[in-house]
Tab-separated table of C-alpha atoms and ligand atoms in Angstrom:
chain	number	residue	atom	x	y	z
A	1	MET	CA	94.245	-94.617	9.786
A	2	THR	CA	91.612	-96.638	7.687
A	3	VAL	CA	93.360	-99.889	7.076
A	4	PRO	CA	92.541	-101.601	3.524
A	5	LEU	CA	90.883	-105.133	3.671
A	6	SER	CA	92.072	-107.883	1.844
A	7	LEU	CA	90.068	-111.208	0.877
A	8	ASN	CA	91.672	-114.568	1.519
A	9	THR	CA	89.780	-116.037	-1.594
A	10	VAL	CA	89.579	-119.423	1.117
A	11	THR	CA	86.784	-117.503	2.795
A	12	VAL	CA	84.411	-118.465	-0.090
A	13	ARG	CA	86.228	-121.338	-1.552
A	14	ASP	CA	83.332	-123.580	-2.101
A	15	ARG	CA	81.185	-121.186	-4.211
A	16	TRP	CA	83.571	-118.977	-6.150
A	17	SER	CA	85.678	-119.343	-8.491
A	18	LEU	CA	88.931	-116.909	-8.554
A	19	ALA	CA	87.000	-114.969	-11.359
A	20	GLN	CA	83.947	-114.798	-9.035
A	21	CYS	CA	86.470	-113.724	-6.183
A	22	ILE	CA	88.249	-111.110	-8.394
A	23	GLU	CA	84.760	-109.521	-9.585
A	24	GLY	CA	83.324	-110.039	-5.685
A	25	CYS	CA	85.836	-107.837	-4.600
A	26	ALA	CA	85.626	-104.899	-7.206
A	27	ARG	CA	81.931	-105.077	-6.392
A	28	HIS	CA	82.449	-104.944	-2.860
A	29	GLY	CA	85.120	-102.148	-2.761
A	30	ILE	CA	87.565	-104.582	-1.642
A	31	PRO	CA	91.173	-103.444	-2.546
A	32	GLY	CA	92.969	-106.439	-1.872
A	33	ILE	CA	92.913	-110.222	-2.583
A	34	SER	CA	95.020	-113.103	-1.541
A	35	PRO	CA	94.289	-116.303	-3.882
A	36	TRP	CA	94.971	-119.767	-3.488
A	37	ARG	CA	97.439	-121.128	-6.292
A	38	ASP	CA	94.910	-124.161	-6.992
A	39	LYS	CA	92.058	-121.379	-7.991
A	40	VAL	CA	95.173	-119.367	-9.727
A	41	ALA	CA	95.511	-122.839	-11.996
A	42	GLU	CA	92.211	-123.434	-12.583
A	43	MET	CA	92.065	-119.889	-14.015
A	44	GLY	CA	95.125	-119.976	-15.630
A	45	LEU	CA	97.991	-117.759	-13.993
A	46	ALA	CA	98.525	-115.330	-16.928
A	47	GLN	CA	94.681	-115.040	-17.000
A	48	ALA	CA	94.244	-114.491	-13.154
A	49	ALA	CA	96.794	-111.812	-13.024
A	50	ARG	CA	95.412	-110.038	-15.992
A	51	ALA	CA	91.969	-109.973	-14.254
A	52	ILE	CA	93.249	-108.944	-11.048
A	53	ARG	CA	95.526	-105.887	-12.417
A	54	ASP	CA	92.202	-104.872	-14.678
A	55	ALA	CA	90.180	-105.188	-11.061
A	56	GLY	CA	92.939	-102.782	-9.589
A	57	LEU	CA	93.428	-105.103	-6.520
A	58	ALA	CA	96.632	-105.436	-4.560
A	59	VAL	CA	97.401	-109.037	-4.157
A	60	THR	CA	98.598	-109.174	-0.265
A	61	GLY	CA	99.926	-112.684	-0.375
A	62	LEU	CA	100.155	-116.028	-2.617
A	63	CYS	CA	98.751	-118.963	-0.365
A	64	ARG	CA	101.042	-121.253	-0.383
A	65	GLY	CA	104.466	-122.484	-0.209
A	66	GLY	CA	106.394	-124.252	2.472
A	67	MET	CA	105.454	-127.860	3.395
A	68	PHE	CA	108.808	-129.140	2.951
A	69	PRO	CA	109.380	-131.743	5.159
A	70	ALA	CA	108.883	-135.528	3.632
A	71	ALA	CA	109.748	-138.805	4.175
A	72	ASP	CA	112.201	-139.323	1.487
A	73	ALA	CA	114.832	-137.098	-0.498
A	74	ALA	CA	112.388	-137.294	-3.775
A	75	GLY	CA	109.494	-135.627	-1.378
A	76	ARG	CA	111.940	-133.047	-0.226
A	77	ARG	CA	113.074	-132.043	-3.880
A	78	ALA	CA	109.502	-132.352	-5.050
A	79	ALA	CA	108.745	-129.906	-2.075
A	80	ILE	CA	111.037	-127.227	-3.360
A	81	GLU	CA	110.957	-127.819	-6.922
A	82	ASP	CA	106.760	-127.086	-6.431
A	83	ASN	CA	108.104	-123.904	-4.074
A	84	ARG	CA	110.266	-122.823	-6.978
A	85	ARG	CA	106.981	-122.476	-9.417
A	86	ALA	CA	105.333	-121.001	-6.337
A	87	ILE	CA	107.663	-118.203	-6.408
A	88	GLU	CA	107.208	-118.201	-10.006
A	89	GLU	CA	103.277	-117.666	-9.967
A	90	ALA	CA	103.828	-115.075	-6.675
A	91	HIS	CA	106.343	-112.471	-8.835
A	92	ALA	CA	103.317	-113.274	-12.091
A	93	LEU	CA	100.848	-111.950	-9.876
A	94	GLY	CA	102.590	-108.925	-8.076
A	95	ALA	CA	101.987	-110.659	-4.976
A	96	ARG	CA	102.972	-108.971	-1.936
A	97	CYS	CA	104.538	-112.254	-0.435
A	98	LEU	CA	104.435	-115.833	-0.841
A	99	VAL	CA	103.163	-117.684	2.286
A	100	VAL	CA	105.304	-120.261	3.427
A	101	LEU	CA	103.928	-122.719	5.870
A	102	GLY	CA	106.032	-125.411	7.857
A	103	GLY	CA	104.367	-128.724	6.958
A	104	GLY	CA	103.877	-131.394	9.257
A	105	LEU	CA	105.758	-134.326	10.441
A	106	PRO	CA	106.490	-136.869	7.525
A	107	PRO	CA	104.052	-139.892	7.750
A	108	GLY	CA	104.826	-142.465	10.398
A	109	SER	CA	108.098	-139.980	11.733
A	110	LYS	CA	108.214	-138.644	15.217
A	111	ASP	CA	111.396	-136.827	14.558
A	112	LEU	CA	109.857	-133.424	14.922
A	113	PRO	CA	113.851	-131.541	15.494
A	114	GLY	CA	114.478	-133.197	11.997
A	115	ALA	CA	111.014	-132.169	10.303
A	116	ARG	CA	111.954	-128.398	11.671
A	117	ALA	CA	115.590	-129.006	10.169
A	118	MET	CA	113.830	-129.962	6.764
A	119	LEU	CA	112.028	-126.604	6.924
A	120	ARG	CA	115.006	-124.948	7.330
A	121	ASP	CA	116.788	-126.569	4.666
A	122	GLY	CA	113.666	-126.174	2.620
A	123	ILE	CA	114.043	-122.297	2.817
A	124	ALA	CA	117.566	-122.029	2.632
A	125	ALA	CA	116.970	-123.991	-1.002
A	126	ILE	CA	114.376	-121.616	-2.468
A	127	LEU	CA	115.970	-118.145	-1.110
A	128	PRO	CA	117.924	-117.194	-3.888
A	129	GLU	CA	114.893	-118.160	-6.414
A	130	ALA	CA	112.621	-115.694	-3.725
A	131	ARG	CA	115.453	-112.993	-3.731
A	132	ALA	CA	115.843	-112.961	-7.582
A	133	ALA	CA	112.314	-112.902	-8.094
A	134	GLY	CA	111.872	-109.923	-5.523
A	135	VAL	CA	109.382	-112.363	-4.122
A	136	THR	CA	109.501	-112.220	0.149
A	137	LEU	CA	108.706	-115.707	1.808
A	138	ALA	CA	106.083	-114.498	4.507
A	139	LEU	CA	106.631	-117.690	7.364
A	140	GLU	CA	103.455	-117.952	8.969
A	141	PRO	CA	103.552	-120.071	12.361
A	142	LEU	CA	100.352	-122.129	12.756
A	143	HIS	CA	98.794	-123.097	16.124
A	144	PRO	CA	100.739	-125.743	17.735
A	145	MET	CA	97.367	-128.083	17.777
A	146	THR	CA	98.763	-128.552	13.954
A	147	CYS	CA	102.237	-129.348	14.728
A	148	ALA	CA	101.633	-132.968	13.711
A	149	ASP	CA	100.114	-132.809	10.384
A	150	ARG	CA	100.262	-129.221	9.027
A	151	SER	CA	103.065	-127.069	10.486
A	152	VAL	CA	105.904	-127.759	12.569
A	153	LEU	CA	106.664	-124.253	12.468
A	154	SER	CA	104.400	-123.316	15.842
A	155	THR	CA	105.326	-119.855	17.082
A	156	LEU	CA	106.119	-116.249	16.143
A	157	ALA	CA	109.593	-116.569	18.318
A	158	GLN	CA	110.520	-119.354	15.943
A	159	ALA	CA	109.234	-117.916	12.456
A	160	LEU	CA	111.768	-114.658	13.460
A	161	ASP	CA	114.498	-117.151	14.385
A	162	LEU	CA	114.953	-118.103	10.915
A	163	CYS	CA	114.123	-114.575	9.642
A	164	GLU	CA	117.180	-113.221	11.552
A	165	GLU	CA	118.894	-116.422	10.240
A	166	PHE	CA	118.012	-116.087	6.574
A	167	GLY	CA	117.998	-112.351	6.521
A	168	GLU	CA	117.018	-110.589	2.966
A	169	GLY	CA	113.895	-112.069	1.586
A	170	THR	CA	112.286	-113.491	4.701
A	171	ALA	CA	109.505	-112.412	6.936
A	172	VAL	CA	106.591	-113.098	8.898
A	173	ALA	CA	102.493	-113.403	8.168
A	174	VAL	CA	101.365	-112.829	11.533
A	175	ASP	CA	97.470	-114.897	11.683
A	176	VAL	CA	95.825	-113.834	14.935
A	177	TYR	CA	93.880	-117.313	15.097
A	178	HIS	CA	97.493	-118.925	15.414
A	179	VAL	CA	99.251	-116.575	17.784
A	180	TRP	CA	96.942	-115.022	20.035
A	181	TRP	CA	97.223	-117.425	22.517
A	182	ASP	CA	100.746	-116.711	23.123
A	183	PRO	CA	101.888	-115.585	26.043
A	184	ASP	CA	105.368	-114.546	24.670
A	185	LEU	CA	103.085	-112.280	21.144
A	186	ALA	CA	103.520	-108.272	22.464
A	187	ARG	CA	107.287	-109.488	22.901
A	188	GLN	CA	107.349	-111.152	19.864
A	189	MET	CA	105.973	-108.705	18.002
A	190	ARG	CA	107.896	-105.992	19.474
A	191	ARG	CA	110.901	-107.997	17.858
A	192	ALA	CA	109.451	-108.055	14.388
A	193	GLY	CA	109.464	-104.508	14.521
A	194	THR	CA	113.193	-104.292	15.172
A	195	GLY	CA	116.022	-105.222	12.131
A	196	PRO	CA	115.051	-103.901	8.490
A	197	LYS	CA	113.387	-100.698	8.068
A	198	GLY	CA	109.458	-101.082	8.381
A	199	GLY	CA	109.918	-104.367	10.385
A	200	ARG	CA	109.366	-108.328	9.401
A	201	ILE	CA	105.925	-108.249	9.371
A	202	ALA	CA	104.599	-109.002	5.492
A	203	ALA	CA	100.965	-110.227	6.036
A	204	PHE	CA	98.613	-109.613	8.755
A	205	HIS	CA	95.423	-112.368	8.503
A	206	ALA	CA	91.996	-112.134	10.870
A	207	CYS	CA	89.738	-114.600	11.594
A	208	ASP	CA	87.969	-115.736	15.084
A	209	TRP	CA	88.475	-118.073	17.803
A	210	LEU	CA	85.205	-119.605	18.283
A	211	VAL	CA	84.098	-121.103	22.059
A	212	PRO	CA	83.954	-123.788	21.539
A	213	THR	CA	85.734	-124.850	18.511
A	214	ALA	CA	84.039	-127.974	16.552
A	215	ASP	CA	86.980	-128.823	14.135
A	216	LEU	CA	90.667	-127.603	14.038
A	217	VAL	CA	91.039	-126.821	10.702
A	218	PHE	CA	87.564	-125.611	9.485
A	219	ASP	CA	85.946	-124.139	12.238
A	220	ARG	CA	87.289	-120.629	12.256
A	221	GLY	CA	85.195	-117.891	13.300
A	222	MET	CA	84.321	-114.483	11.479
A	223	PRO	CA	86.038	-111.492	13.286
A	224	GLY	CA	83.689	-110.518	16.545
A	225	ASP	CA	82.181	-113.839	16.775
A	226	GLY	CA	85.028	-115.124	19.632
A	227	VAL	CA	87.889	-114.369	21.936
A	228	ILE	CA	90.573	-112.680	20.053
A	229	ASP	CA	91.240	-109.209	20.598
A	230	ILE	CA	92.038	-108.667	16.946
A	231	PRO	CA	92.673	-104.970	17.340
A	232	ALA	CA	95.086	-105.285	19.907
A	233	ILE	CA	97.166	-107.798	17.658
A	234	ARG	CA	96.540	-105.061	14.908
A	235	ALA	CA	97.962	-102.335	17.126
A	236	MET	CA	100.911	-104.378	17.854
A	237	ALA	CA	101.432	-105.460	14.415
A	238	GLU	CA	101.197	-101.567	13.336
A	239	ASP	CA	103.912	-100.449	16.254
A	240	ALA	CA	106.324	-102.810	14.875
A	241	GLY	CA	105.760	-101.157	11.492
A	242	TYR	CA	103.104	-103.018	9.218
A	243	ALA	CA	101.258	-100.457	7.409
A	244	GLY	CA	99.412	-102.735	4.990
A	245	PHE	CA	96.199	-104.814	4.301
A	246	THR	CA	94.183	-106.812	7.203
A	247	GLU	CA	93.128	-109.961	5.496
A	248	VAL	CA	90.081	-111.664	6.456
A	249	GLU	CA	90.800	-115.460	6.219
A	250	LEU	CA	88.122	-118.052	7.248
A	251	LEU	CA	88.310	-121.724	6.840
A	252	SER	CA	84.793	-122.320	8.279
A	253	ARG	CA	82.389	-124.977	6.900
A	254	ARG	CA	79.578	-122.696	8.521
A	255	TRP	CA	80.648	-119.732	6.301
A	256	TRP	CA	81.309	-121.836	3.020
A	257	ALA	CA	77.637	-122.666	3.399
A	258	GLU	CA	76.401	-119.431	2.999
A	259	ASP	CA	76.092	-116.857	-0.108
A	260	PRO	CA	79.348	-115.622	-0.923
A	261	ASP	CA	77.707	-111.883	-1.174
A	262	ASP	CA	76.238	-112.242	2.565
A	263	VAL	CA	79.733	-113.158	3.409
A	264	LEU	CA	81.542	-110.529	2.030
A	265	ARG	CA	79.085	-107.950	3.339
A	266	ILE	CA	79.856	-109.211	6.634
A	267	VAL	CA	83.396	-109.220	6.036
A	268	LYS	CA	83.173	-105.599	5.397
A	269	GLN	CA	81.378	-104.805	8.075
A	270	ARG	CA	83.302	-106.886	10.736
A	271	HIS	CA	86.733	-105.616	9.090
A	272	ALA	CA	85.397	-102.197	10.327
A	273	THR	CA	84.217	-102.734	13.575
A	274	SER	CA	85.765	-105.771	14.944
A	275	CYS	CA	89.341	-105.831	13.395
B	301	LIG	ZN1	96.690	-117.076	7.923
């Protein structure tokens, strides 16, 4: 089976607008795209939706929603409102999912269980709108090194617990960068394959873990340059019923400095050899 490739637009975010990313995907024969909301807003939602449709691209996800924990009730309400807008945008774009991140601890807080409860409550609050719009909330666990400032959702097990609790309208986004280290990975991937028909995986993100890693956020590696056995994790996803795109998502100062056309060429090549 040939696995279709999607470009997460953050991969070339410093040099290309969304319009350039859409043209770039079409030019390089990359059939999927996963845009970020700031770039969609910059282009205009209706125009972005039209351009993506005209280019014949599948929208494999919209980045990103979630980030629910906040210091006070007004902050939590604002996050929920923002997620409602994200659901509308995902619907307008025909996105296969809205990627939902956990968010970190509120500033000054040491209450990790409390922040995780805010994440749970946030999902509960937006799920009716997501279901009504037919937008799948793809809960993406992030590596535990980001727990304080980005994601109190840390493991696939934790994400699948939430999916089992909430059911219809929820799924997981498996990003190899965030799950590869987990000794429980194989078991949790099997678990993702139980439940609804087609399993609970809504998106599959690929990049690589470099040794050494110079920055905890902005030093992701091109597939093949690091230590993650991406094909092995992709095989687990397929065994769990996932037949969708592999989305290459690099947050990397090194790659942001390169010519985006070169980056897309290398992404395509590594997708074929190392994913
Ligand atoms: Zn990801």
